[in-house]
Amino acid sequence: MRTQVAIIGGGPAGLLLAEILHRNGVQSVVLERQTRSHVLGRIRAGVLEPWTIDVLRENGLAARLEHEGHRHDGVWIVWGGREFLIDINRHLGKQFVAYGQTNLQEDLFAAAERRGAALMTEAEDVQPMDIASQRPYVRFSVHGEAERVDCAGVLREYEKIYPFGWLGVLAPVPPLPEIAYCHSPRGFALASQRNPTLSRYYLQVPLDTRIDDWPDARFWQEIRARFPRSWAERIVTGQSIEKSIAPLRSYVAEPMQYGRLFLAGDAAHIVPPTGAKGLNLAVSDVYYLARALVEYYRDGSMAALDAYSSTALRRVWAAVRVSWYLTMLLHRFPDASAFDHRAQEYELEYLQSSHHAQVALAEQYAGLPL
Ligand code: PHB
């Protein structure tokens, strides 16, 4: 099989990249290790930045999200009986949209299917080969022996592991009207949504938590206990349809290029879910990468490809930093000292009282323009 671009991974980054390339006359093949139903069964965050929506719209991928997505002006931060709105629309004139990553993944699969894209699922032992040469290739198999491409020496990795995870529940009940991040002495909680009849809630939990220890009744009781009473009273509970635990981690690999291998999305960086930046970063990486690949195949110029890593990393670090900041701001750290608690409390007070601090957070929550 011959192609211009081999894409390893059929998540949002991989499929969106293939889509943008196709619309610009560049061929690609997508190799995905998992089955399609496995990929569609992964529940991820669901908050799309205005810039993410622009990219999806420009590429004919926004029809369903514009119909089903819920537009929001801002997010609430609540703690200790207090609350304030980070009003993104007021500060930046932009709205964001609540729309599940799972739904976007469905839209991307549907678009790939409509155009008969070269998309192979259950590809095993995928190996990029000769990536520093002019003739790179990728090996993959169904029953092959695994080899590894070693990029040691060029790759620098930055990682931070947080001492807790998020227990997430999806339930077919009406959500609170807004997205709310809640800091409480019992730990962090988040109220989010997928659509008017589907809610998504999270609890900060210790890393050794077992799902079996969290039947729905206990989950809802704990959600209500963490939110201030006025919020708790409005939370509608019901039987969950999905429950999972995700550990929290920040990770960046630099540079995002090695020879003719380019990293995008989760292959290059992981953010903790606080701030819902993962999918948005996948879209921005792929926006830059597609542009650079199209330029290469149209004009033979490597200029934009050579600049890809530094261009993409600007936005990556902005998102890595804000998701780290929100994680530190809102969680209860098991090893925190009295000083740490008081400083964290002050940070919340400062954010509530300072217009400038709110504008700065609104700007970061909305993400940098592309
Ligand atoms: C979600 O809707 O799943 C979600 C929303 C906001 C976050 C993280 C996750 O910061």
Short mmCIF file of N, CA and C in Angstrom, two decimals, residues 38-120:
data_model
loop_
_atom_site.label_atom_id
_atom_site.label_comp_id
_atom_site.label_asym_id
_atom_site.label_seq_id
_atom_site.Cartn_x
_atom_site.Cartn_y
_atom_site.Cartn_z
N HIS A 38 -14.38 -0.13 20.73
CA HIS A 38 -13.56 0.23 21.90
C HIS A 38 -13.30 1.74 21.91
N VAL A 39 -12.92 2.27 20.75
CA VAL A 39 -12.62 3.70 20.66
C VAL A 39 -13.86 4.52 21.02
N LEU A 40 -15.02 4.05 20.53
CA LEU A 40 -16.26 4.80 20.79
C LEU A 40 -16.76 4.62 22.22
N GLY A 41 -16.24 3.61 22.89
CA GLY A 41 -16.68 3.36 24.27
C GLY A 41 -15.90 4.18 25.29
N ARG A 42 -14.85 4.86 24.84
CA ARG A 42 -14.05 5.65 25.79
C ARG A 42 -14.75 6.96 26.06
N ILE A 43 -15.08 7.20 27.33
CA ILE A 43 -15.73 8.47 27.67
C ILE A 43 -14.63 9.47 28.04
N ARG A 44 -14.64 10.60 27.38
CA ARG A 44 -13.67 11.65 27.67
C ARG A 44 -14.43 12.93 27.99
N ALA A 45 -13.70 14.03 28.13
CA ALA A 45 -14.36 15.30 28.47
C ALA A 45 -15.21 15.79 27.31
N GLY A 46 -15.85 16.92 27.52
CA GLY A 46 -16.75 17.40 26.48
C GLY A 46 -16.94 18.89 26.50
N VAL A 47 -15.83 19.64 26.47
CA VAL A 47 -15.93 21.09 26.43
C VAL A 47 -15.09 21.59 25.26
N LEU A 48 -15.73 22.15 24.26
CA LEU A 48 -15.01 22.58 23.06
C LEU A 48 -14.76 24.08 23.07
N GLU A 49 -13.50 24.45 22.89
CA GLU A 49 -13.12 25.86 22.80
C GLU A 49 -13.72 26.46 21.53
N PRO A 50 -13.89 27.79 21.51
CA PRO A 50 -14.38 28.43 20.28
C PRO A 50 -13.48 28.13 19.07
N TRP A 51 -12.17 28.02 19.32
CA TRP A 51 -11.23 27.79 18.21
C TRP A 51 -11.37 26.37 17.67
N THR A 52 -11.65 25.45 18.57
CA THR A 52 -11.87 24.07 18.16
C THR A 52 -13.08 24.00 17.24
N ILE A 53 -14.14 24.73 17.63
CA ILE A 53 -15.36 24.71 16.82
C ILE A 53 -15.10 25.32 15.45
N ASP A 54 -14.29 26.39 15.42
CA ASP A 54 -13.95 27.01 14.12
C ASP A 54 -13.29 25.98 13.19
N VAL A 55 -12.32 25.23 13.73
CA VAL A 55 -11.61 24.25 12.90
C VAL A 55 -12.58 23.18 12.41
N LEU A 56 -13.44 22.70 13.31
CA LEU A 56 -14.38 21.65 12.92
C LEU A 56 -15.35 22.18 11.86
N ARG A 57 -15.82 23.42 12.05
CA ARG A 57 -16.77 23.99 11.10
C ARG A 57 -16.12 24.15 9.73
N GLU A 58 -14.89 24.69 9.71
CA GLU A 58 -14.19 24.88 8.43
C GLU A 58 -14.02 23.57 7.68
N ASN A 59 -14.04 22.46 8.42
CA ASN A 59 -13.82 21.18 7.76
C ASN A 59 -15.08 20.33 7.67
N GLY A 60 -16.22 21.01 7.77
CA GLY A 60 -17.50 20.34 7.55
C GLY A 60 -17.85 19.32 8.61
N LEU A 61 -17.34 19.52 9.84
CA LEU A 61 -17.55 18.52 10.88
C LEU A 61 -18.39 19.04 12.04
N ALA A 62 -19.03 20.21 11.86
CA ALA A 62 -19.70 20.82 13.01
C ALA A 62 -21.22 20.73 12.96
N ALA A 63 -21.78 20.09 11.91
CA ALA A 63 -23.24 20.13 11.75
C ALA A 63 -23.95 19.59 12.99
N ARG A 64 -23.53 18.41 13.45
CA ARG A 64 -24.23 17.81 14.58
C ARG A 64 -23.95 18.56 15.88
N LEU A 65 -22.72 18.98 16.06
CA LEU A 65 -22.42 19.65 17.33
C LEU A 65 -23.12 21.00 17.41
N GLU A 66 -23.34 21.65 16.24
CA GLU A 66 -24.05 22.92 16.28
C GLU A 66 -25.51 22.71 16.62
N HIS A 67 -26.02 21.55 16.27
CA HIS A 67 -27.41 21.22 16.56
C HIS A 67 -27.57 20.73 17.99
N GLU A 68 -26.67 19.82 18.41
CA GLU A 68 -26.85 19.15 19.70
C GLU A 68 -26.02 19.75 20.84
N GLY A 69 -24.95 20.44 20.50
CA GLY A 69 -24.06 20.98 21.55
C GLY A 69 -24.76 22.10 22.30
N HIS A 70 -24.37 22.27 23.55
CA HIS A 70 -25.00 23.29 24.37
C HIS A 70 -24.02 24.45 24.55
N ARG A 71 -24.40 25.64 24.13
CA ARG A 71 -23.50 26.80 24.23
C ARG A 71 -23.46 27.34 25.65
N HIS A 72 -22.27 27.73 26.09
CA HIS A 72 -22.11 28.28 27.43
C HIS A 72 -21.32 29.57 27.40
N ASP A 73 -21.66 30.46 28.34
CA ASP A 73 -20.92 31.73 28.45
C ASP A 73 -19.73 31.62 29.38
N GLY A 74 -19.78 30.67 30.31
CA GLY A 74 -18.70 30.61 31.30
C GLY A 74 -18.81 29.36 32.15
N VAL A 75 -17.92 29.28 33.15
CA VAL A 75 -18.00 28.16 34.10
C VAL A 75 -18.02 28.72 35.52
N TRP A 76 -18.67 27.98 36.40
CA TRP A 76 -18.75 28.39 37.80
C TRP A 76 -17.64 27.74 38.60
N ILE A 77 -17.12 28.52 39.56
CA ILE A 77 -16.23 27.95 40.57
C ILE A 77 -16.93 28.14 41.90
N VAL A 78 -17.13 27.04 42.62
CA VAL A 78 -17.86 27.12 43.89
C VAL A 78 -17.03 26.49 45.00
N TRP A 79 -17.08 27.10 46.15
CA TRP A 79 -16.38 26.53 47.30
C TRP A 79 -16.84 27.23 48.56
N GLY A 80 -16.91 26.46 49.64
CA GLY A 80 -17.20 27.02 50.96
C GLY A 80 -18.39 27.96 50.98
N GLY A 81 -19.47 27.60 50.28
CA GLY A 81 -20.66 28.45 50.29
C GLY A 81 -20.52 29.68 49.41
N ARG A 82 -19.40 29.81 48.72
CA ARG A 82 -19.22 30.95 47.82
C ARG A 82 -19.17 30.48 46.38
N GLU A 83 -19.33 31.42 45.47
CA GLU A 83 -19.34 31.03 44.06
C GLU A 83 -19.06 32.24 43.19
N PHE A 84 -18.45 32.00 42.05
CA PHE A 84 -18.33 33.08 41.06
C PHE A 84 -18.23 32.45 39.68
N LEU A 85 -18.61 33.27 38.70
CA LEU A 85 -18.63 32.82 37.30
C LEU A 85 -17.41 33.35 36.58
N ILE A 86 -16.64 32.45 35.94
CA ILE A 86 -15.60 32.91 35.02
C ILE A 86 -16.32 33.15 33.70
N ASP A 87 -16.62 34.43 33.46
CA ASP A 87 -17.53 34.78 32.36
C ASP A 87 -16.75 35.00 31.06
N ILE A 88 -16.56 33.92 30.36
CA ILE A 88 -15.74 33.95 29.15
C ILE A 88 -16.38 34.83 28.07
N ASN A 89 -17.68 34.77 27.98
CA ASN A 89 -18.35 35.55 26.95
C ASN A 89 -18.21 37.05 27.22
N ARG A 90 -18.32 37.43 28.50
CA ARG A 90 -18.20 38.85 28.82
C ARG A 90 -16.77 39.34 28.58
N HIS A 91 -15.79 38.54 28.98
CA HIS A 91 -14.40 39.00 28.87
C HIS A 91 -13.84 38.87 27.46
N LEU A 92 -14.28 37.87 26.73
CA LEU A 92 -13.65 37.60 25.44
C LEU A 92 -14.62 37.62 24.27
N GLY A 93 -15.92 37.77 24.57
CA GLY A 93 -16.90 37.75 23.49
C GLY A 93 -17.00 36.40 22.81
N LYS A 94 -16.66 35.33 23.55
CA LYS A 94 -16.68 33.98 22.95
C LYS A 94 -17.50 33.05 23.82
N GLN A 95 -18.12 32.08 23.17
CA GLN A 95 -18.81 31.03 23.91
C GLN A 95 -18.08 29.71 23.68
N PHE A 96 -18.29 28.77 24.57
CA PHE A 96 -17.79 27.43 24.29
C PHE A 96 -18.98 26.48 24.30
N VAL A 97 -18.75 25.26 23.86
CA VAL A 97 -19.86 24.34 23.65
C VAL A 97 -19.62 23.04 24.41
N ALA A 98 -20.64 22.60 25.14
CA ALA A 98 -20.57 21.29 25.79
C ALA A 98 -20.99 20.24 24.76
N TYR A 99 -20.07 19.36 24.41
CA TYR A 99 -20.32 18.33 23.41
C TYR A 99 -19.32 17.22 23.68
N GLY A 100 -19.79 16.01 23.89
CA GLY A 100 -18.90 14.93 24.31
C GLY A 100 -17.87 14.55 23.26
N GLN A 101 -16.67 14.22 23.73
CA GLN A 101 -15.64 13.75 22.79
C GLN A 101 -16.11 12.50 22.06
N THR A 102 -16.88 11.67 22.77
CA THR A 102 -17.41 10.46 22.16
C THR A 102 -18.27 10.81 20.93
N ASN A 103 -19.07 11.87 21.06
CA ASN A 103 -19.92 12.27 19.93
C ASN A 103 -19.06 12.76 18.77
N LEU A 104 -18.03 13.52 19.09
CA LEU A 104 -17.16 14.01 18.03
C LEU A 104 -16.45 12.84 17.35
N GLN A 105 -16.06 11.85 18.16
CA GLN A 105 -15.41 10.67 17.60
C GLN A 105 -16.38 9.96 16.64
N GLU A 106 -17.65 9.90 17.01
CA GLU A 106 -18.65 9.31 16.10
C GLU A 106 -18.74 10.11 14.81
N ASP A 107 -18.75 11.43 14.94
CA ASP A 107 -18.85 12.29 13.75
C ASP A 107 -17.64 12.07 12.83
N LEU A 108 -16.47 11.89 13.45
CA LEU A 108 -15.25 11.70 12.65
C LEU A 108 -15.27 10.35 11.95
N PHE A 109 -15.72 9.31 12.65
CA PHE A 109 -15.85 7.99 12.00
C PHE A 109 -16.84 8.08 10.84
N ALA A 110 -17.96 8.79 11.07
CA ALA A 110 -18.99 8.89 10.02
C ALA A 110 -18.42 9.61 8.80
N ALA A 111 -17.66 10.68 9.05
CA ALA A 111 -17.08 11.42 7.92
C ALA A 111 -16.08 10.54 7.16
N ALA A 112 -15.29 9.76 7.90
CA ALA A 112 -14.30 8.88 7.26
C ALA A 112 -15.01 7.84 6.41
N GLU A 113 -16.11 7.33 6.95
CA GLU A 113 -16.87 6.31 6.23
C GLU A 113 -17.48 6.88 4.95
N ARG A 114 -18.06 8.08 5.07
CA ARG A 114 -18.70 8.72 3.90
C ARG A 114 -17.74 8.86 2.73
N ARG A 115 -16.48 9.16 3.03
CA ARG A 115 -15.55 9.38 1.92
C ARG A 115 -14.72 8.13 1.63
N GLY A 116 -15.05 7.02 2.27
CA GLY A 116 -14.31 5.78 2.02
C GLY A 116 -12.84 5.89 2.41
N ALA A 117 -12.59 6.49 3.57
CA ALA A 117 -11.20 6.72 4.00
C ALA A 117 -10.47 5.41 4.24
N ALA A 118 -9.15 5.44 4.07
CA ALA A 118 -8.33 4.28 4.41
C ALA A 118 -8.10 4.29 5.91
N LEU A 119 -8.89 3.51 6.62
CA LEU A 119 -8.83 3.48 8.08
C LEU A 119 -8.81 2.03 8.50
N MET A 120 -7.72 1.59 9.12
CA MET A 120 -7.63 0.19 9.54
C MET A 120 -7.65 0.11 11.06
#
